[in-house]
Coordinates of C-alpha atoms in Angstrom, one line a residue:
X1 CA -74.9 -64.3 -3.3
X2 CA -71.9 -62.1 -2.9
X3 CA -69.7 -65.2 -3.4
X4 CA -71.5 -65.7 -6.5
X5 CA -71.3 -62.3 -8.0
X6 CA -67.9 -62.3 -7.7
X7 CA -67.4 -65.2 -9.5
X8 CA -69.7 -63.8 -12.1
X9 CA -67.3 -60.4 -12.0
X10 CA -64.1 -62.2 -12.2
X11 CA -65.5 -64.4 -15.7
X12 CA -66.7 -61.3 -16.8
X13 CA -62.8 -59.6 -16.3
X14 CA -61.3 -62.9 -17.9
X15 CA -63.8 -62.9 -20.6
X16 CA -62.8 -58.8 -21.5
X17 CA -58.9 -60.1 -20.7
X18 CA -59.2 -63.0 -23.6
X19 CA -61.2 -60.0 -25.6
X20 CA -58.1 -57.9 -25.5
X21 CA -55.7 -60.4 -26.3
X22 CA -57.7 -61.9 -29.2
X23 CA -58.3 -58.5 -30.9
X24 CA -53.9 -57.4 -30.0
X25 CA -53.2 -60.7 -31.6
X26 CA -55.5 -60.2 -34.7
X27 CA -54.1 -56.4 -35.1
X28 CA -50.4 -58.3 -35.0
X29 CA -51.5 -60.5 -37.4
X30 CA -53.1 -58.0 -39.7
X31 CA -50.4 -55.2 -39.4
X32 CA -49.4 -54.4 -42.3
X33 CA -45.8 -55.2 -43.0
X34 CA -43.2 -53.6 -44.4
X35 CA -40.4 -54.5 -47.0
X36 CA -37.1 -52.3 -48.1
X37 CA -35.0 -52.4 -50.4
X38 CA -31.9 -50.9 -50.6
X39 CA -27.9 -51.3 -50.4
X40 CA -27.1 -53.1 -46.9
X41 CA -24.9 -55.6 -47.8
X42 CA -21.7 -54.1 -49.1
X43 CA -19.3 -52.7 -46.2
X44 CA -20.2 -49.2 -46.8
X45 CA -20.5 -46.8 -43.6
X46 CA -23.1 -44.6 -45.1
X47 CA -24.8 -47.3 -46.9
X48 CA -25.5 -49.8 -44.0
X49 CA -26.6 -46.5 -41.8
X50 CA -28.9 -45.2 -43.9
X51 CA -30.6 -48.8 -44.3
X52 CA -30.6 -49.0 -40.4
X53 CA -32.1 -45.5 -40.2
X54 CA -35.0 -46.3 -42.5
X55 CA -35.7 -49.9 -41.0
X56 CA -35.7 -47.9 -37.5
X57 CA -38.0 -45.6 -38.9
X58 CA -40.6 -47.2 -40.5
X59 CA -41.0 -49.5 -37.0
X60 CA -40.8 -46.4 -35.2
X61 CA -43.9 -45.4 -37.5
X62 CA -45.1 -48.6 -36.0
X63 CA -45.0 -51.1 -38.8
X64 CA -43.7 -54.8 -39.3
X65 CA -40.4 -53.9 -41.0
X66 CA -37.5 -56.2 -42.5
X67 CA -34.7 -55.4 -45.2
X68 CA -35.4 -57.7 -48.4
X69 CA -31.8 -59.8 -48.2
X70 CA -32.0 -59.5 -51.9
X71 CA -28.8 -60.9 -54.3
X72 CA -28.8 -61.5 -57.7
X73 CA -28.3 -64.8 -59.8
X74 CA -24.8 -65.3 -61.2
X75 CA -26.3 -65.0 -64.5
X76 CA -28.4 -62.1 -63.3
X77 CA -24.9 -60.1 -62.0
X78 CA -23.2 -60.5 -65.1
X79 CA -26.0 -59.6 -67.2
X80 CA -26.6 -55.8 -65.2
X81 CA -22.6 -55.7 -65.8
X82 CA -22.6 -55.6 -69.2
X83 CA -25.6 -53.2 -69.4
X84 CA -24.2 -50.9 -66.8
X85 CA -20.4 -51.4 -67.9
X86 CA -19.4 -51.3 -64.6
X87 CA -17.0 -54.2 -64.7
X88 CA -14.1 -51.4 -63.6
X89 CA -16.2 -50.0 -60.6
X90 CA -17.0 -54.0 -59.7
X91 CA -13.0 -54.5 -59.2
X92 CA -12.5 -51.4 -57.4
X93 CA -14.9 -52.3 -54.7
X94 CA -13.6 -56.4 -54.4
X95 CA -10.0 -54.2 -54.2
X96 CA -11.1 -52.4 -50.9
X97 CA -12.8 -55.3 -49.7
X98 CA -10.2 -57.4 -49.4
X99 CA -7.9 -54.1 -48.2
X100 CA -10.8 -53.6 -45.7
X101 CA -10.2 -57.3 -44.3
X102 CA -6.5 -56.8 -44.2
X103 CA -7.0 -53.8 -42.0
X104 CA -7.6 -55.7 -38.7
X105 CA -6.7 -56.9 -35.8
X106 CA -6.5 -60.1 -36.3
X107 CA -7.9 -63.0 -38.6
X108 CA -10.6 -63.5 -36.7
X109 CA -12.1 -60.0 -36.4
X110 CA -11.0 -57.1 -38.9
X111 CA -13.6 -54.6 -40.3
X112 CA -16.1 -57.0 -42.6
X113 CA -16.4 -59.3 -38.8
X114 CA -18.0 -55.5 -37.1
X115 CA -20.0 -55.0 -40.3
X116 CA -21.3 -58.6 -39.9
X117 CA -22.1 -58.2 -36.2
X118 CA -23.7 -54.5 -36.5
X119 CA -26.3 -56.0 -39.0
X120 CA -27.3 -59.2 -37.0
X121 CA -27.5 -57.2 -34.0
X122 CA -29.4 -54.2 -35.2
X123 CA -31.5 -55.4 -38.3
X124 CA -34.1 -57.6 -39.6
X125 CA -33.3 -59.0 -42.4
X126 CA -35.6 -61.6 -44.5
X127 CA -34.1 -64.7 -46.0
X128 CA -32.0 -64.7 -49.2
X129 CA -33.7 -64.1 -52.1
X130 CA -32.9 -63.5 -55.6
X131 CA -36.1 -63.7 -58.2
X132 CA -39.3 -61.9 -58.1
X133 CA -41.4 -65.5 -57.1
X134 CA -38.4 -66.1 -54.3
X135 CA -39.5 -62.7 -52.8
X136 CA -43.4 -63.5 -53.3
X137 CA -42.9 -66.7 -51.2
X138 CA -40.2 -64.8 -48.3
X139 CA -43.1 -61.8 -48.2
X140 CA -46.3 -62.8 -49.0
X141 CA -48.3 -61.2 -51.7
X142 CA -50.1 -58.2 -49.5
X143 CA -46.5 -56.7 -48.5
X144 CA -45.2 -53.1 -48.9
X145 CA -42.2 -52.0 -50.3
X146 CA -40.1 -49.5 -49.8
X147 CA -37.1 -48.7 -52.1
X148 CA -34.8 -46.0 -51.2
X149 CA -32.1 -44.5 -50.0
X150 CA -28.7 -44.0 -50.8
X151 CA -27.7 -44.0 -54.6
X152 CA -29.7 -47.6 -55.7
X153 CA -31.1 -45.8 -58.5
X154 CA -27.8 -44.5 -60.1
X155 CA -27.4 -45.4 -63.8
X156 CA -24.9 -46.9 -63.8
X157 CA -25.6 -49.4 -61.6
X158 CA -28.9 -50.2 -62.9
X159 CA -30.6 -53.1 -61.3
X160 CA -34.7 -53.3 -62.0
X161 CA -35.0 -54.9 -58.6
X162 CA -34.5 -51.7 -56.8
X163 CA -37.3 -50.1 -58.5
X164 CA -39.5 -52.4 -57.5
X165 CA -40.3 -53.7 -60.7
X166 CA -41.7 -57.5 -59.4
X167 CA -44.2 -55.6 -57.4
X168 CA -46.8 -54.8 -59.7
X169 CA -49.7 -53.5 -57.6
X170 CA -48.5 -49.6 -57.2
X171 CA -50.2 -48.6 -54.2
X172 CA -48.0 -51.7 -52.6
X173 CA -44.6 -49.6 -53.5
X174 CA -42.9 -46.4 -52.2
X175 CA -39.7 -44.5 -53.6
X176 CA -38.3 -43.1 -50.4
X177 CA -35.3 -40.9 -51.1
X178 CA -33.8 -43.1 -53.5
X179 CA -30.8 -41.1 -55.3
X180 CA -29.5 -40.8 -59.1
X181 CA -26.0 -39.8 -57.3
X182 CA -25.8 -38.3 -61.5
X183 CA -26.6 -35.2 -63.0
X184 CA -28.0 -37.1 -66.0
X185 CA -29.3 -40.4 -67.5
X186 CA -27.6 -42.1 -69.8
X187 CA -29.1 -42.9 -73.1
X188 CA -28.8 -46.9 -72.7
X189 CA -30.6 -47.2 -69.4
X190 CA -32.9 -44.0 -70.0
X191 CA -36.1 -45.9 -71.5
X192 CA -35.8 -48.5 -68.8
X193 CA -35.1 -46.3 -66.0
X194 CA -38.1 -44.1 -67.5
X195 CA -40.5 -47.0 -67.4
X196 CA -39.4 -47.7 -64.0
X197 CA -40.3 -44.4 -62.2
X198 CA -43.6 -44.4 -63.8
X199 CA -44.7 -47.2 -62.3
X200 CA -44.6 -45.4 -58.7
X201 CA -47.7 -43.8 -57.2
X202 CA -45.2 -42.7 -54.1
X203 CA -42.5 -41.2 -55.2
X204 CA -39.6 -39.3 -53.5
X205 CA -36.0 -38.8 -54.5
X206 CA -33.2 -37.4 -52.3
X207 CA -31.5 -34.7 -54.8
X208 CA -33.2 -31.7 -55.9
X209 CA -31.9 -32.6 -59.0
X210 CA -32.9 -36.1 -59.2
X211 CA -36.7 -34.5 -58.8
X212 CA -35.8 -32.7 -62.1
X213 CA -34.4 -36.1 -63.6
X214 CA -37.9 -37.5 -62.4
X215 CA -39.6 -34.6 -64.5
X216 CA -37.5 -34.8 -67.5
X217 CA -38.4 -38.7 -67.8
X218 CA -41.7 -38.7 -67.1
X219 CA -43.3 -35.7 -66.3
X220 CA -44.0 -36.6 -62.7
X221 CA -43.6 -34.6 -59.8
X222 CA -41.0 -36.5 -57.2
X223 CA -40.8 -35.2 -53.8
X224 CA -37.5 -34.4 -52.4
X225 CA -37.0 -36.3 -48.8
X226 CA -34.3 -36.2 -46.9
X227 CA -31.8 -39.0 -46.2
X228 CA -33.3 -41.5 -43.7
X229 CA -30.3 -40.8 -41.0
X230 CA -31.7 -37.4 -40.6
X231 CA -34.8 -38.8 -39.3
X232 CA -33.3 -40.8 -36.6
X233 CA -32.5 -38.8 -33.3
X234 CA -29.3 -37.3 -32.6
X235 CA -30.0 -39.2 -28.7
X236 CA -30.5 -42.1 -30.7
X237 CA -27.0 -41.7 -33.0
X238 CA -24.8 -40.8 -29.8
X239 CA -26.1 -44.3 -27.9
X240 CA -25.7 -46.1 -30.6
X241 CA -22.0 -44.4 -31.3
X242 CA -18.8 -46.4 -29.1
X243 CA -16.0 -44.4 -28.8
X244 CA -12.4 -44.9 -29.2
X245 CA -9.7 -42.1 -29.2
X246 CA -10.4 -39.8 -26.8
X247 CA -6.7 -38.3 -25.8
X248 CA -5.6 -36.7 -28.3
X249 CA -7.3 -34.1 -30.8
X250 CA -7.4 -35.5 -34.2
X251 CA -8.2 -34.2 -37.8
X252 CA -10.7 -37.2 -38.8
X253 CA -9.9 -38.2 -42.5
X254 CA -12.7 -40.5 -44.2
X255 CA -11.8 -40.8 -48.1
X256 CA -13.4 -42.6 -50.6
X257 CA -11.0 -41.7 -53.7
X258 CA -7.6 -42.1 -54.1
X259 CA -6.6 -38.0 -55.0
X260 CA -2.6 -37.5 -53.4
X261 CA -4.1 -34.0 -53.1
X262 CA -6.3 -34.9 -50.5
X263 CA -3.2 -36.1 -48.1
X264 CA -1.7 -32.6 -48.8
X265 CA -5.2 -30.5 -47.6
X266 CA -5.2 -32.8 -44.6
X267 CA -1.8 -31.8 -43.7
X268 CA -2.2 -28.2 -44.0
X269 CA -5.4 -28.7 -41.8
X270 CA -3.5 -30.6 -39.1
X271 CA -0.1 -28.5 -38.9
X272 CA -2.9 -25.1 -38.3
X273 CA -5.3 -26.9 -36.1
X274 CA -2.6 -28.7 -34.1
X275 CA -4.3 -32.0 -34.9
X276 CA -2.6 -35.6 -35.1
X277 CA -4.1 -37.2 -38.3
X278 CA -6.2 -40.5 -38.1
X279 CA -7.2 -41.5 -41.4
X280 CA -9.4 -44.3 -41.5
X281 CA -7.9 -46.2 -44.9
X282 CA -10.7 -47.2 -47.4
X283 CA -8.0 -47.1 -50.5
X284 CA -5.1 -48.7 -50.7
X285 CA -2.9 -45.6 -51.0
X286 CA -4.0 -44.5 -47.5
X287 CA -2.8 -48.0 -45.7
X288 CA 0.8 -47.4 -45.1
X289 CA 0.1 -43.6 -44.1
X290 CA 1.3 -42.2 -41.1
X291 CA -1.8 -42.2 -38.5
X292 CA -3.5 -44.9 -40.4
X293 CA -6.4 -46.5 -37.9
X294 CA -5.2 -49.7 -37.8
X295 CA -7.6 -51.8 -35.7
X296 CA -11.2 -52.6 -36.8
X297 CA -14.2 -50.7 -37.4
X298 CA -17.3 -50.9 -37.8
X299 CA -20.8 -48.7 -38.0
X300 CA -20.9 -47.5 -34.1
X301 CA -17.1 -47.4 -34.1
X302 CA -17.4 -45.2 -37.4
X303 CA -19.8 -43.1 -35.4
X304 CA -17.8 -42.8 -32.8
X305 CA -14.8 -41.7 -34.7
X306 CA -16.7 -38.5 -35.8
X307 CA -18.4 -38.1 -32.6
X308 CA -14.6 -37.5 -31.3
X309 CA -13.1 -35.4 -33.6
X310 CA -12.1 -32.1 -33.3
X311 CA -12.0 -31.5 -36.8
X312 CA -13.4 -33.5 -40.5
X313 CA -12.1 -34.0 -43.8
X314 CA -13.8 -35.8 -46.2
X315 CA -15.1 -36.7 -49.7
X316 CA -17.8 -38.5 -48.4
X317 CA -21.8 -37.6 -48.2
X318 CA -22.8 -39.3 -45.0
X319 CA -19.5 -37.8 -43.2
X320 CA -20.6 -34.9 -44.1
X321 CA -23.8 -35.5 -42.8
X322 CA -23.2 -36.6 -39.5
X323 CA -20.1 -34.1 -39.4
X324 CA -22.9 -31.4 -39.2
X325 CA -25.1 -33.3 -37.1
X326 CA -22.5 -33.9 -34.6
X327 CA -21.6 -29.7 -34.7
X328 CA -18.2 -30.9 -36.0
X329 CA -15.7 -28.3 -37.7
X330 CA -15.2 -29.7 -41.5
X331 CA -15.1 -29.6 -44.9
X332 CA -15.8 -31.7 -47.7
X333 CA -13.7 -32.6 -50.5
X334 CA -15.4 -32.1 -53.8
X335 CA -14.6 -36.3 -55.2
X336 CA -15.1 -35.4 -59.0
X337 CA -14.3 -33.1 -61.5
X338 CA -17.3 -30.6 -62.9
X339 CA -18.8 -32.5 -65.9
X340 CA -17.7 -35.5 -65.1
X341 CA -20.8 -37.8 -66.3
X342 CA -20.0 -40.6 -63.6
X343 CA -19.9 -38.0 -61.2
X344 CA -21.7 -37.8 -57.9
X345 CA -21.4 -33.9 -56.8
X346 CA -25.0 -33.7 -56.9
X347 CA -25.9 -34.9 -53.4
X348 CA -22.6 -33.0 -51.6
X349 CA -23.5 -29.9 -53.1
X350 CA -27.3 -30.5 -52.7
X351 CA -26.7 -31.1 -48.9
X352 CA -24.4 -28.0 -48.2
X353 CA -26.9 -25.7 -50.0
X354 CA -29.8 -26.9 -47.4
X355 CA -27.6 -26.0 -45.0
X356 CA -26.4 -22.6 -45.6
X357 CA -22.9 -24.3 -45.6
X358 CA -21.4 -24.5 -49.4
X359 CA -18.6 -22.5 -48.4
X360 CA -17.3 -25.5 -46.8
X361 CA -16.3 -27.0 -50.1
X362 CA -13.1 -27.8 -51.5
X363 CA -12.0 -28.2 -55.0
X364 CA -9.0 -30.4 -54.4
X365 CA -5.9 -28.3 -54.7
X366 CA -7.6 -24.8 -54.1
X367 CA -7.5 -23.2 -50.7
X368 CA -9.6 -24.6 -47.6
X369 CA -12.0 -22.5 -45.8
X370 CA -11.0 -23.2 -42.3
X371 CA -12.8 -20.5 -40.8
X372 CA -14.6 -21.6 -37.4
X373 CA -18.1 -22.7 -37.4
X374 CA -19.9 -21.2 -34.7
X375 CA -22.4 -22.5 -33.2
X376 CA -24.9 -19.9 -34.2
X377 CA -24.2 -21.4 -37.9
X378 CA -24.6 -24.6 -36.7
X379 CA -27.9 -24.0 -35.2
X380 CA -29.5 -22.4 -38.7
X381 CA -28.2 -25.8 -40.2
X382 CA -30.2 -28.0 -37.1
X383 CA -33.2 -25.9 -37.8
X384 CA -33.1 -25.6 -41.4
X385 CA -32.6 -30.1 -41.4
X386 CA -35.8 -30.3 -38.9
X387 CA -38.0 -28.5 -41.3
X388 CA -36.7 -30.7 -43.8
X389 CA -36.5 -34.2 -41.3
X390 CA -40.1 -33.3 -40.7
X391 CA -41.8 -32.6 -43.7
X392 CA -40.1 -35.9 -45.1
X393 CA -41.4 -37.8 -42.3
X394 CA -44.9 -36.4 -43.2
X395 CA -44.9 -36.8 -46.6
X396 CA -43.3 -40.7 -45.7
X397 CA -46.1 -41.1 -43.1
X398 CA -48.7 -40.1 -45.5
X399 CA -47.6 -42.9 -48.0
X400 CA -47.6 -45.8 -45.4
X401 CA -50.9 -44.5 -44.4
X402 CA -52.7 -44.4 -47.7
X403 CA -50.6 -48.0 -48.6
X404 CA -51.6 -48.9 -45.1
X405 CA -55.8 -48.4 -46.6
X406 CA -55.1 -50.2 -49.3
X407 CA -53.9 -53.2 -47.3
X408 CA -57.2 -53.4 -44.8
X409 CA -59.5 -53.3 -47.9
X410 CA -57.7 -56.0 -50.3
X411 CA -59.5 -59.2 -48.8
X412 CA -59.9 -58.1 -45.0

């Protein structure tokens, strides 16, 4: 009888075992998964890092997540050029492609080869798609979106498809963060742009001024969210960083414009910080300059770079970002002139003021505040970005959830 009940007690164990593994596998199969959309495929630092950072957290939220590999027709692509008249900005960027292959080691890996690798390693990424029935098929038609961050809703490079505009149902889409980069809309893309945003029942945006943009358009109340890399962990930046130089102090110089003044503040910095210069070349004045990086790099190396230096000069937002994240002395170069209607001073000079630290701002040609950062500053800027980090990840949370009860009660 003994022998007996045991057998009993070990079909009854097998019997709760298949149980479990039937109910883990439906839960797999009905987790609700988790599309985004944003700029990941151009060789951008900041842009393939902040796509990283949001992937990372939405599985970290512990959702199905993959980046919607989404590229526009031929016909498409030229049609968005001629409404956002951006055929000079298009030219610009093939120019420091091709610069940024040039810059490499060799012909088999140069910087694009590092940008390649990062994203197969560290990303998933859905098959190519390019219309709204293409992404039906890839994602199925109970999916969730997410659109956001970096600047995919600038107006100037207007492209419907990054306002979610094939997904119809809108408790299936979410703005995270998305920015305007702009202070304003302009008239030609402002009723479409308009229509756009008020198809959103989530809706975030990065800039306190794109929340007023938001507003002004539709009379909607956006929340501002931080960028996505501010929700990842600082442990989880510095194992994900490789570093390089190490030797030598160096003045880190990241530019995205072509200003000759800029060359000129970084030697002034240099010469009173005792720093060699690297200057990672992103325009093609910058490539034949004296302590020009000259072998590849990629995200992590990019990291890395930062990570290292003793001090940072840049024009660039996520830098500047990670510049304070890493406690790194710096300042930021302010990349266009006030009024400027292309230009993108919004976010800089929305990111300094959260942090008590828009003294670090330079108006190219005017004086550099140089000035040591203590670490007493630095820790107002950590505590002021957790409050920020965390109420972002809140309100983000919040939005999967509610999306998330709109999935388990359409057909379940």
């Amino acid at each position: 009888s003994s022998l007996v009940g045991s057998e009993m007690c070990i079909r009854d164990r097998c019997r709760e075992a298949n149980r479990v593994l039937w109910k883990s596998k439906k839960k797999r199969e009905l987790m609700m998964k988790v599309y985004t959309q944003t700029w990941y495929r151009g060789n951008n630092y900041g842009s393939v890092l902040q796509a990283y950072a949001l992937q990372h957290i939405i599985t970290d939220m512990g959702y199905e997540s993959s980046i919607l590999n989404y590229k526009p027709t031929k016909a498409d692509l030229w049609k968005l050029k001629f409404i956002n008249h951006s055929l000079k900005e298009t030219l610009q960027y093939k120019i420091n492609e091709f610069l940024m292959k040039k810059n490499g080691a060799s012909s088999k890996i140069n910087n694009l080869t590092i940008f390649d690798e990062f994203r197969e390693k560290n990303m998933q990424i859905t098959p190519l798609c390019s219309t709204a029935s293409e992404i039906a098929k890839v994602c199925g038609s109970d999916a969730v979106f997410v659109c956001g961050s970096d600047q995919i809703w600038n107006p100037y490079f207007y492209d419907p498809y990054y306002y979610l505009e094939f997904v119809k149902n809108r408790y299936r889409k979410i703005a995270y963060a998305p920015s305007f980069g702009v202070e304003n809309v302009p008239r030609n893309n402002r009723k479409r742009i308009q229509k756009a945003i008020s198809q959103f029942r989530y809706l975030s945006v990065r800039e306190k001024r794109g929340a007023e943009i938001v507003y002004d358009l539709t009379g909607q109340h956006a929340e501002v969210t931080v960028d996505p890399t501010m929700l990842v962990t600082m442990e989880h930046w510095r194992a994900l960083s490789i570093s390089g130089e190490k030797e030598k102090k160096y003045l880190f110089c990241y530019f995205l414009s072509a200003d000759p003044r800029y060359l000129k503040t970084a030697e002034e910095i240099a010469t009173e910080k005792n720093l060699k210069i690297l200057m990672l070349p992103m325009v093609a004045a910058d490539f034949n300059r004296d302590g020009t990086i000259k072998k590849p790099v990629g995200p992590c190396e990019w990291l890395g770079l930062i990570e290292n230096a003793e001090y940072v000069l840049t024009d660039s937002f996520h830098c500047t970002l990670f510049s304070i994240r890493y406690h790194k002395q710096f300042n930021v170069l302010q990349r266009f002139k006030d009024g400027d209607k292309r230009g993108q001073n919004s976010r800089i000079h929305s990111l300094l003021q959260a942090v008590e630290m828009s003294d670090r701002l330079i108006v190219p040609g005017k004086k550099a505040n140089t000035d040591t950062i203590s670490s007493s500053r630095f820790q107002i800027s950590d505590n002021q970005m957790e409050k920020l980090a965390e109420s972002s990840r809140q309100w983000f949370e919040q939005a999967l959830h509610e999306c998330e009860g709109a999935f388990n009660s359409n057909d379940r």
